[in-house]
């Protein structure tokens, strides 16, 4: 226990690296420490689940050790237990471990019976994943026939999570043509098995042989490859770790480079082991010469939320109405965001610290109001951030240990002494969320949130961007049920002139509605406020706080589902509107939006990537309209439409994760990120099992020479609510990032087009090849590329490694479209014999107007299959006419001929008699 808890103190170097990840995992020697496995609060209490988790990890560790050639093992794991479960002496309070930074989540299946393990991967090849998801039944070993032993599956998922590798099977295309033969999508190609077609009705299946289509040459889509039960092949874990002999990852020498799977498409034909070898983990370790110890476990139970606000009241807070805006944002947090039952304290600081409120448990509106009245109302003096933090530790320690507590630190001032308390912060075990207000906030501020796993945000002085309220609105608990968290439905701002109106609508959907709050702020005088519920009833119960220039309305009970309309009128001032709510039911998952950047720091000209995950429970929301607003310190705001199209920055199509590259740097310093998401008539949750990086579902297995079949994977019931149209509105803060090395204006164009990742090829009439792909842009996935280079080869590795030497296709008539449009190009291969059985490989490169080139696309393959000519139809035989046979004239001097003459005459007479 002691070694695991103390290991958290050396996280600072790990967490201050550029890549953004809230994970606490670190590699200490050859052992992984700080792994957090969280049991979801909605999982019914079951102590055996804890032992099942321990057994899974314990069995996984030696399998991982051998699979990585004695490099890695699992050293210690924290199991996060829900607060609703019965307390036990062995359960201790977490430090930095939360549900938000958990690496593995054990949660109920959604939809029911869909127990497939999977890993959420937002990034591309070699980039760490987000989380692994298991279900209680899977962890308990009830799904071994469907996925294989739990420990082996954990290693499969760990490779997704830690090293950014992908699956080596393909559920959408299980066979491909190579040299006129159907081959299964497997790795390695040495795995033996049988190609069979299951025909199932009711609960039974009949096995039939696969047959090739006469036109395409491919097996039927329903055909399956069933591995033989006895194998000698050891690879690969990312294909089927369930095969007993499989104990290795595919390596360069045995990797099946032709197989159309995600690993080849996303990792440029590299094997999983090659990608693992390129990881930082691999580079800083050497194989062990002894066997590793078994994993150790810490049992941590979530307790009540303890949070202390540490608020800057120095003289600079008088600039631009910052203190008023602090009060507006602070009130939102205290009246709405922080959860019922939480303990909240407050400290204000300038050059010294002042306790504004000791810890108070929020049980009613009275505590919320009292805390709101404690917010600082006057500003003066200097800035001593460490004084504020030390005072907050003292406030918390009066009732609780600081382990696992939270501090919300807001400052707008410079402070060169902030690093003096870094050691105390690390020792405290507290999580620090930082809010940088304005362009002069201490440059080291983000180090506090990065070293403790807190949220880092930035708010400019542009009031209409509503950045400060968004930052405080994002501070809902990282623990507890999602039904208790505050969800922001709307966040808008506008500067009005000459009695102009700010009009709009807010959708309250059926998944939210409890504790709904409308908050309006202004910069001068109270505006006219008009609000109507979906039935047209005007809402007149706003409470007005003229001192802090805000008004708010808390809708009693559950807000009506539908369109709420608002109209705000003012002159020569800025207004903002914020709407937040909570889940309408503990059993119906709300639609949630979470946003993040791929890194905490961006170094020009490296692009950043903004992500928005939109889900209902674990089901992805498709076809939403998602917009990111990225604001720099100098006030410039860039608007990006985020896409879930599987192209450009988006790793996987239709997984509910919307992505886009950001390249519009205009200054060094902090940038804030905010996302709007709207669901309309075309928006719906995924109706079938979504695309996921996870262990392969075992369709069947061989036993005593007979194929035993598992039932098909369960799909979502299309009559369920989750399969229907979803209308909603959400906003979410994506935190902030810091840019460096940005040159002074004009910023040079150093951004090439992005890599094409979804190239597909097919053959149409007269041996023409049809290509489709998503257009890249001039700068990654923005704008329009200048031209394309398409090359072909009959050798897949020559095309990858010697692209410029491969045969080039004439693309004179191919004019690139705007980024994210569908491109279609048809050509006839020239310069390469294209005959029956030829396997042809194709790749595309985009070039921009400054001659910057993209990476080579994924490699597409076509195989020319000419169906055999059908034999000429044989006309039906016609019976011989029933006529007497003529007498044959023979030479009777030849022996035996006389007898033949008599027989022939007899046969003729017999024919007449039958007729």
PDB file of C-alpha atoms in Angstrom, residues 600-823:
ATOM      1  CA  UNK A 600      -1.893  20.719 -23.101  1.00  0.00           C
ATOM      2  CA  UNK A 601       0.732  22.544 -25.141  1.00  0.00           C
ATOM      3  CA  UNK A 602       0.941  23.277 -28.846  1.00  0.00           C
ATOM      4  CA  UNK A 603       4.254  24.084 -30.488  1.00  0.00           C
ATOM      5  CA  UNK A 604       3.972  25.778 -33.881  1.00  0.00           C
ATOM      6  CA  UNK A 605       3.775  24.384 -36.554  1.00  0.00           C
ATOM      7  CA  UNK A 606       2.499  21.182 -34.941  1.00  0.00           C
ATOM      8  CA  UNK A 607      -1.307  21.115 -35.235  1.00  0.00           C
ATOM      9  CA  UNK A 608      -3.613  20.634 -32.279  1.00  0.00           C
ATOM     10  CA  UNK A 609      -6.685  18.385 -32.381  1.00  0.00           C
ATOM     11  CA  UNK A 610      -9.973  19.250 -30.691  1.00  0.00           C
ATOM     12  CA  UNK A 611     -12.316  16.406 -29.724  1.00  0.00           C
ATOM     13  CA  UNK A 612     -15.940  16.315 -28.594  1.00  0.00           C
ATOM     14  CA  UNK A 613     -17.446  13.076 -27.337  1.00  0.00           C
ATOM     15  CA  UNK A 614     -21.255  12.965 -27.556  1.00  0.00           C
ATOM     16  CA  UNK A 615     -22.898   9.931 -26.005  1.00  0.00           C
ATOM     17  CA  UNK A 616     -26.000   8.749 -24.226  1.00  0.00           C
ATOM     18  CA  UNK A 617     -24.567   6.331 -21.709  1.00  0.00           C
ATOM     19  CA  UNK A 618     -22.131   4.319 -23.821  1.00  0.00           C
ATOM     20  CA  UNK A 619     -24.105   4.782 -27.051  1.00  0.00           C
ATOM     21  CA  UNK A 620     -22.683   7.286 -29.547  1.00  0.00           C
ATOM     22  CA  UNK A 621     -24.811  10.146 -30.851  1.00  0.00           C
ATOM     23  CA  UNK A 622     -24.561  10.381 -34.639  1.00  0.00           C
ATOM     24  CA  UNK A 623     -25.079  13.225 -37.109  1.00  0.00           C
ATOM     25  CA  UNK A 624     -25.077  16.013 -34.519  1.00  0.00           C
ATOM     26  CA  UNK A 625     -23.979  19.510 -35.487  1.00  0.00           C
ATOM     27  CA  UNK A 626     -20.871  20.186 -33.423  1.00  0.00           C
ATOM     28  CA  UNK A 627     -18.956  23.461 -33.363  1.00  0.00           C
ATOM     29  CA  UNK A 628     -15.784  24.372 -31.473  1.00  0.00           C
ATOM     30  CA  UNK A 629     -14.860  27.943 -30.555  1.00  0.00           C
ATOM     31  CA  UNK A 630     -11.159  28.470 -29.868  1.00  0.00           C
ATOM     32  CA  UNK A 631     -10.174  31.876 -28.478  1.00  0.00           C
ATOM     33  CA  UNK A 632      -6.600  33.157 -28.155  1.00  0.00           C
ATOM     34  CA  UNK A 633      -5.258  35.599 -25.579  1.00  0.00           C
ATOM     35  CA  UNK A 634      -5.541  38.484 -28.016  1.00  0.00           C
ATOM     36  CA  UNK A 635      -9.298  37.915 -28.352  1.00  0.00           C
ATOM     37  CA  UNK A 636      -9.389  36.289 -31.791  1.00  0.00           C
ATOM     38  CA  UNK A 637     -11.960  33.461 -31.986  1.00  0.00           C
ATOM     39  CA  UNK A 638     -11.777  30.646 -34.542  1.00  0.00           C
ATOM     40  CA  UNK A 639     -14.884  28.562 -35.267  1.00  0.00           C
ATOM     41  CA  UNK A 640     -14.447  24.933 -36.347  1.00  0.00           C
ATOM     42  CA  UNK A 641     -17.075  22.425 -37.404  1.00  0.00           C
ATOM     43  CA  UNK A 642     -16.155  19.100 -35.797  1.00  0.00           C
ATOM     44  CA  UNK A 643     -16.836  15.925 -37.782  1.00  0.00           C
ATOM     45  CA  UNK A 644     -17.353  12.224 -37.076  1.00  0.00           C
ATOM     46  CA  UNK A 645     -16.446  11.108 -40.598  1.00  0.00           C
ATOM     47  CA  UNK A 646     -13.387   8.930 -40.005  1.00  0.00           C
ATOM     48  CA  UNK A 647     -11.152  11.298 -41.998  1.00  0.00           C
ATOM     49  CA  UNK A 648      -8.541  13.903 -41.176  1.00  0.00           C
ATOM     50  CA  UNK A 649      -8.253  14.225 -37.403  1.00  0.00           C
ATOM     51  CA  UNK A 650     -11.204  11.875 -36.845  1.00  0.00           C
ATOM     52  CA  UNK A 651      -9.920   8.368 -36.162  1.00  0.00           C
ATOM     53  CA  UNK A 652     -13.158   6.380 -36.455  1.00  0.00           C
ATOM     54  CA  UNK A 653     -16.359   7.108 -38.351  1.00  0.00           C
ATOM     55  CA  UNK A 654     -19.676   7.034 -36.468  1.00  0.00           C
ATOM     56  CA  UNK A 655     -18.255   6.474 -32.983  1.00  0.00           C
ATOM     57  CA  UNK A 656     -19.792   9.641 -31.513  1.00  0.00           C
ATOM     58  CA  UNK A 657     -16.380  11.336 -31.231  1.00  0.00           C
ATOM     59  CA  UNK A 658     -16.204  14.477 -33.377  1.00  0.00           C
ATOM     60  CA  UNK A 659     -12.775  15.855 -34.258  1.00  0.00           C
ATOM     61  CA  UNK A 660     -10.904  18.536 -36.221  1.00  0.00           C
ATOM     62  CA  UNK A 661      -7.382  19.868 -36.607  1.00  0.00           C
ATOM     63  CA  UNK A 662      -6.615  23.362 -35.305  1.00  0.00           C
ATOM     64  CA  UNK A 663      -3.917  25.253 -37.211  1.00  0.00           C
ATOM     65  CA  UNK A 664      -5.090  28.890 -36.940  1.00  0.00           C
ATOM     66  CA  UNK A 665      -2.471  30.019 -34.434  1.00  0.00           C
ATOM     67  CA  UNK A 666      -2.256  33.802 -34.181  1.00  0.00           C
ATOM     68  CA  UNK A 667      -0.293  34.359 -30.955  1.00  0.00           C
ATOM     69  CA  UNK A 668       1.685  32.659 -28.239  1.00  0.00           C
ATOM     70  CA  UNK A 669      -0.014  32.051 -24.918  1.00  0.00           C
ATOM     71  CA  UNK A 670      -3.275  30.538 -23.716  1.00  0.00           C
ATOM     72  CA  UNK A 671      -6.226  29.477 -25.858  1.00  0.00           C
ATOM     73  CA  UNK A 672      -9.658  28.556 -24.485  1.00  0.00           C
ATOM     74  CA  UNK A 673     -11.835  25.834 -26.008  1.00  0.00           C
ATOM     75  CA  UNK A 674     -15.624  25.604 -26.003  1.00  0.00           C
ATOM     76  CA  UNK A 675     -17.970  23.258 -27.845  1.00  0.00           C
ATOM     77  CA  UNK A 676     -21.593  23.653 -28.931  1.00  0.00           C
ATOM     78  CA  UNK A 677     -23.537  20.530 -29.902  1.00  0.00           C
ATOM     79  CA  UNK A 678     -27.015  20.437 -31.390  1.00  0.00           C
ATOM     80  CA  UNK A 679     -29.147  17.400 -32.147  1.00  0.00           C
ATOM     81  CA  UNK A 680     -31.932  17.855 -34.692  1.00  0.00           C
ATOM     82  CA  UNK A 681     -34.182  15.870 -36.986  1.00  0.00           C
ATOM     83  CA  UNK A 682     -31.281  13.869 -38.446  1.00  0.00           C
ATOM     84  CA  UNK A 683     -29.597  13.123 -35.130  1.00  0.00           C
ATOM     85  CA  UNK A 684     -29.915   9.726 -33.473  1.00  0.00           C
ATOM     86  CA  UNK A 685     -28.044   7.302 -31.275  1.00  0.00           C
ATOM     87  CA  UNK A 686     -26.272   4.413 -32.975  1.00  0.00           C
ATOM     88  CA  UNK A 687     -28.807   1.638 -33.656  1.00  0.00           C
ATOM     89  CA  UNK A 688     -26.284  -1.158 -34.055  1.00  0.00           C
ATOM     90  CA  UNK A 689     -23.110  -2.088 -32.243  1.00  0.00           C
ATOM     91  CA  UNK A 690     -20.854   0.929 -32.803  1.00  0.00           C
ATOM     92  CA  UNK A 691     -17.374   0.618 -34.290  1.00  0.00           C
ATOM     93  CA  UNK A 692     -15.001  -0.062 -31.427  1.00  0.00           C
ATOM     94  CA  UNK A 693     -11.449  -1.117 -30.692  1.00  0.00           C
ATOM     95  CA  UNK A 694     -12.032  -4.298 -28.761  1.00  0.00           C
ATOM     96  CA  UNK A 695     -11.464  -8.016 -28.585  1.00  0.00           C
ATOM     97  CA  UNK A 696     -13.028 -10.060 -31.380  1.00  0.00           C
ATOM     98  CA  UNK A 697     -16.341 -11.746 -30.718  1.00  0.00           C
ATOM     99  CA  UNK A 698     -15.841 -15.497 -31.149  1.00  0.00           C
ATOM    100  CA  UNK A 699     -18.491 -16.580 -33.621  1.00  0.00           C
ATOM    101  CA  UNK A 700     -17.794 -20.274 -33.221  1.00  0.00           C
ATOM    102  CA  UNK A 701     -15.184 -22.901 -32.415  1.00  0.00           C
ATOM    103  CA  UNK A 702     -14.281 -26.423 -33.466  1.00  0.00           C
ATOM    104  CA  UNK A 703     -14.930 -29.287 -31.088  1.00  0.00           C
ATOM    105  CA  UNK A 704     -14.483 -32.977 -31.950  1.00  0.00           C
ATOM    106  CA  UNK A 705     -14.597 -32.168 -35.645  1.00  0.00           C
ATOM    107  CA  UNK A 706     -17.837 -30.202 -35.327  1.00  0.00           C
ATOM    108  CA  UNK A 707     -18.388 -26.418 -35.366  1.00  0.00           C
ATOM    109  CA  UNK A 708     -20.102 -25.055 -32.256  1.00  0.00           C
ATOM    110  CA  UNK A 709     -21.728 -21.670 -32.794  1.00  0.00           C
ATOM    111  CA  UNK A 710     -22.226 -18.714 -30.481  1.00  0.00           C
ATOM    112  CA  UNK A 711     -25.365 -16.669 -31.198  1.00  0.00           C
ATOM    113  CA  UNK A 712     -24.814 -13.516 -33.296  1.00  0.00           C
ATOM    114  CA  UNK A 713     -23.753 -10.472 -31.280  1.00  0.00           C
ATOM    115  CA  UNK A 714     -26.839  -8.759 -29.819  1.00  0.00           C
ATOM    116  CA  UNK A 715     -27.869  -5.571 -31.592  1.00  0.00           C
ATOM    117  CA  UNK A 716     -29.807  -2.758 -30.047  1.00  0.00           C
ATOM    118  CA  UNK A 717     -33.560  -3.157 -30.122  1.00  0.00           C
ATOM    119  CA  UNK A 718     -34.632  -0.647 -32.734  1.00  0.00           C
ATOM    120  CA  UNK A 719     -37.805   0.029 -30.762  1.00  0.00           C
ATOM    121  CA  UNK A 720     -35.796   1.253 -27.768  1.00  0.00           C
ATOM    122  CA  UNK A 721     -35.645   4.947 -27.005  1.00  0.00           C
ATOM    123  CA  UNK A 722     -31.937   4.902 -27.786  1.00  0.00           C
ATOM    124  CA  UNK A 723     -32.706   3.969 -31.383  1.00  0.00           C
ATOM    125  CA  UNK A 724     -34.912   6.990 -31.964  1.00  0.00           C
ATOM    126  CA  UNK A 725     -34.303  10.558 -33.010  1.00  0.00           C
ATOM    127  CA  UNK A 726     -32.535  12.710 -30.403  1.00  0.00           C
ATOM    128  CA  UNK A 727     -33.057  16.493 -30.261  1.00  0.00           C
ATOM    129  CA  UNK A 728     -30.876  18.312 -27.739  1.00  0.00           C
ATOM    130  CA  UNK A 729     -28.608  21.289 -27.133  1.00  0.00           C
ATOM    131  CA  UNK A 730     -25.382  21.186 -25.103  1.00  0.00           C
ATOM    132  CA  UNK A 731     -22.293  23.263 -24.469  1.00  0.00           C
ATOM    133  CA  UNK A 732     -19.068  22.125 -22.835  1.00  0.00           C
ATOM    134  CA  UNK A 733     -15.709  23.594 -21.956  1.00  0.00           C
ATOM    135  CA  UNK A 734     -12.745  21.880 -23.550  1.00  0.00           C
ATOM    136  CA  UNK A 735     -10.324  23.469 -21.105  1.00  0.00           C
ATOM    137  CA  UNK A 736      -7.347  25.375 -22.430  1.00  0.00           C
ATOM    138  CA  UNK A 737      -3.942  24.881 -24.001  1.00  0.00           C
ATOM    139  CA  UNK A 738      -0.793  26.962 -24.331  1.00  0.00           C
ATOM    140  CA  UNK A 739       0.811  27.730 -27.703  1.00  0.00           C
ATOM    141  CA  UNK A 740       4.478  28.526 -28.251  1.00  0.00           C
ATOM    142  CA  UNK A 741       6.891  29.339 -31.104  1.00  0.00           C
ATOM    143  CA  UNK A 742       4.131  31.122 -33.062  1.00  0.00           C
ATOM    144  CA  UNK A 743       5.860  33.613 -35.400  1.00  0.00           C
ATOM    145  CA  UNK A 744       4.698  37.193 -35.679  1.00  0.00           C
ATOM    146  CA  UNK A 745       2.079  38.035 -38.279  1.00  0.00           C
ATOM    147  CA  UNK A 746       1.859  37.134 -41.065  1.00  0.00           C
ATOM    148  CA  UNK A 747       2.076  33.517 -39.894  1.00  0.00           C
ATOM    149  CA  UNK A 748       3.764  31.424 -42.637  1.00  0.00           C
ATOM    150  CA  UNK A 749       1.993  28.471 -44.254  1.00  0.00           C
ATOM    151  CA  UNK A 750       3.835  25.466 -42.893  1.00  0.00           C
ATOM    152  CA  UNK A 751       0.840  23.138 -42.718  1.00  0.00           C
ATOM    153  CA  UNK A 752       0.540  20.379 -45.373  1.00  0.00           C
ATOM    154  CA  UNK A 753      -2.694  18.598 -46.302  1.00  0.00           C
ATOM    155  CA  UNK A 754      -3.630  15.870 -43.837  1.00  0.00           C
ATOM    156  CA  UNK A 755      -3.122  12.214 -44.604  1.00  0.00           C
ATOM    157  CA  UNK A 756      -5.966  10.476 -46.453  1.00  0.00           C
ATOM    158  CA  UNK A 757      -7.021   7.607 -44.198  1.00  0.00           C
ATOM    159  CA  UNK A 758     -10.149   6.226 -45.867  1.00  0.00           C
ATOM    160  CA  UNK A 759      -9.038   5.412 -49.428  1.00  0.00           C
ATOM    161  CA  UNK A 760     -11.147   2.614 -50.929  1.00  0.00           C
ATOM    162  CA  UNK A 761     -10.841   0.921 -54.315  1.00  0.00           C
ATOM    163  CA  UNK A 762     -13.074  -1.264 -56.436  1.00  0.00           C
ATOM    164  CA  UNK A 763     -13.259  -2.584 -59.987  1.00  0.00           C
ATOM    165  CA  UNK A 764     -15.992  -1.660 -62.404  1.00  0.00           C
ATOM    166  CA  UNK A 765     -16.653  -2.586 -66.026  1.00  0.00           C
ATOM    167  CA  UNK A 766     -13.840  -2.914 -68.570  1.00  0.00           C
ATOM    168  CA  UNK A 767     -11.153  -3.282 -65.860  1.00  0.00           C
ATOM    169  CA  UNK A 768     -11.592   0.287 -64.596  1.00  0.00           C
ATOM    170  CA  UNK A 769     -10.581   1.072 -61.023  1.00  0.00           C
ATOM    171  CA  UNK A 770     -12.922   3.239 -58.943  1.00  0.00           C
ATOM    172  CA  UNK A 771     -11.358   5.167 -56.045  1.00  0.00           C
ATOM    173  CA  UNK A 772     -13.174   7.034 -53.265  1.00  0.00           C
ATOM    174  CA  UNK A 773     -11.778   9.037 -50.352  1.00  0.00           C
ATOM    175  CA  UNK A 774     -12.486  12.069 -48.191  1.00  0.00           C
ATOM    176  CA  UNK A 775     -10.783  15.198 -49.486  1.00  0.00           C
ATOM    177  CA  UNK A 776      -8.048  16.681 -47.288  1.00  0.00           C
ATOM    178  CA  UNK A 777      -7.469  20.424 -47.200  1.00  0.00           C
ATOM    179  CA  UNK A 778      -4.745  22.900 -47.961  1.00  0.00           C
ATOM    180  CA  UNK A 779      -3.858  23.018 -44.238  1.00  0.00           C
ATOM    181  CA  UNK A 780      -4.581  19.545 -42.813  1.00  0.00           C
ATOM    182  CA  UNK A 781      -8.410  19.288 -43.018  1.00  0.00           C
ATOM    183  CA  UNK A 782      -9.108  22.960 -43.851  1.00  0.00           C
ATOM    184  CA  UNK A 783      -9.393  24.568 -47.279  1.00  0.00           C
ATOM    185  CA  UNK A 784      -8.685  22.812 -50.569  1.00  0.00           C
ATOM    186  CA  UNK A 785      -5.619  20.871 -51.707  1.00  0.00           C
ATOM    187  CA  UNK A 786      -3.978  21.918 -54.963  1.00  0.00           C
ATOM    188  CA  UNK A 787      -3.552  18.500 -56.603  1.00  0.00           C
ATOM    189  CA  UNK A 788      -3.289  14.755 -56.030  1.00  0.00           C
ATOM    190  CA  UNK A 789      -0.554  12.249 -56.826  1.00  0.00           C
ATOM    191  CA  UNK A 790      -1.822   8.684 -57.314  1.00  0.00           C
ATOM    192  CA  UNK A 791       0.584   5.798 -57.727  1.00  0.00           C
ATOM    193  CA  UNK A 792       0.106   2.052 -58.181  1.00  0.00           C
ATOM    194  CA  UNK A 793       2.194  -1.088 -57.754  1.00  0.00           C
ATOM    195  CA  UNK A 794       1.805  -4.842 -57.653  1.00  0.00           C
ATOM    196  CA  UNK A 795       4.014  -4.921 -54.545  1.00  0.00           C
ATOM    197  CA  UNK A 796       2.496  -3.432 -51.420  1.00  0.00           C
ATOM    198  CA  UNK A 797       5.792  -2.702 -49.657  1.00  0.00           C
ATOM    199  CA  UNK A 798       7.327  -1.123 -52.766  1.00  0.00           C
ATOM    200  CA  UNK A 799       4.367   1.252 -52.897  1.00  0.00           C
ATOM    201  CA  UNK A 800       4.797   2.171 -49.230  1.00  0.00           C
ATOM    202  CA  UNK A 801       8.584   2.423 -49.143  1.00  0.00           C
ATOM    203  CA  UNK A 802       9.300   3.570 -52.729  1.00  0.00           C
ATOM    204  CA  UNK A 803       6.220   5.629 -53.456  1.00  0.00           C
ATOM    205  CA  UNK A 804       8.009   8.107 -55.705  1.00  0.00           C
ATOM    206  CA  UNK A 805       9.383   5.261 -57.851  1.00  0.00           C
ATOM    207  CA  UNK A 806       5.992   3.590 -58.372  1.00  0.00           C
ATOM    208  CA  UNK A 807       3.879   3.986 -61.504  1.00  0.00           C
ATOM    209  CA  UNK A 808       2.002   7.300 -61.509  1.00  0.00           C
ATOM    210  CA  UNK A 809      -1.608   7.552 -62.648  1.00  0.00           C
ATOM    211  CA  UNK A 810      -2.675  10.390 -64.946  1.00  0.00           C
ATOM    212  CA  UNK A 811      -4.702  12.795 -62.754  1.00  0.00           C
ATOM    213  CA  UNK A 812      -4.861  15.755 -65.141  1.00  0.00           C
ATOM    214  CA  UNK A 813      -8.653  15.881 -64.908  1.00  0.00           C
ATOM    215  CA  UNK A 814      -8.770  15.378 -61.121  1.00  0.00           C
ATOM    216  CA  UNK A 815      -9.383  18.731 -59.409  1.00  0.00           C
ATOM    217  CA  UNK A 816      -9.469  18.520 -55.585  1.00  0.00           C
ATOM    218  CA  UNK A 817     -12.690  19.427 -53.803  1.00  0.00           C
ATOM    219  CA  UNK A 818     -13.122  21.347 -50.561  1.00  0.00           C
ATOM    220  CA  UNK A 819     -11.865  19.515 -47.471  1.00  0.00           C
ATOM    221  CA  UNK A 820     -14.176  16.793 -46.119  1.00  0.00           C
ATOM    222  CA  UNK A 821     -15.989  16.376 -49.456  1.00  0.00           C
ATOM    223  CA  UNK A 822     -16.196  12.951 -51.071  1.00  0.00           C
ATOM    224  CA  UNK A 823     -13.746  12.437 -53.917  1.00  0.00           C
TER     225      UNK A 823
END
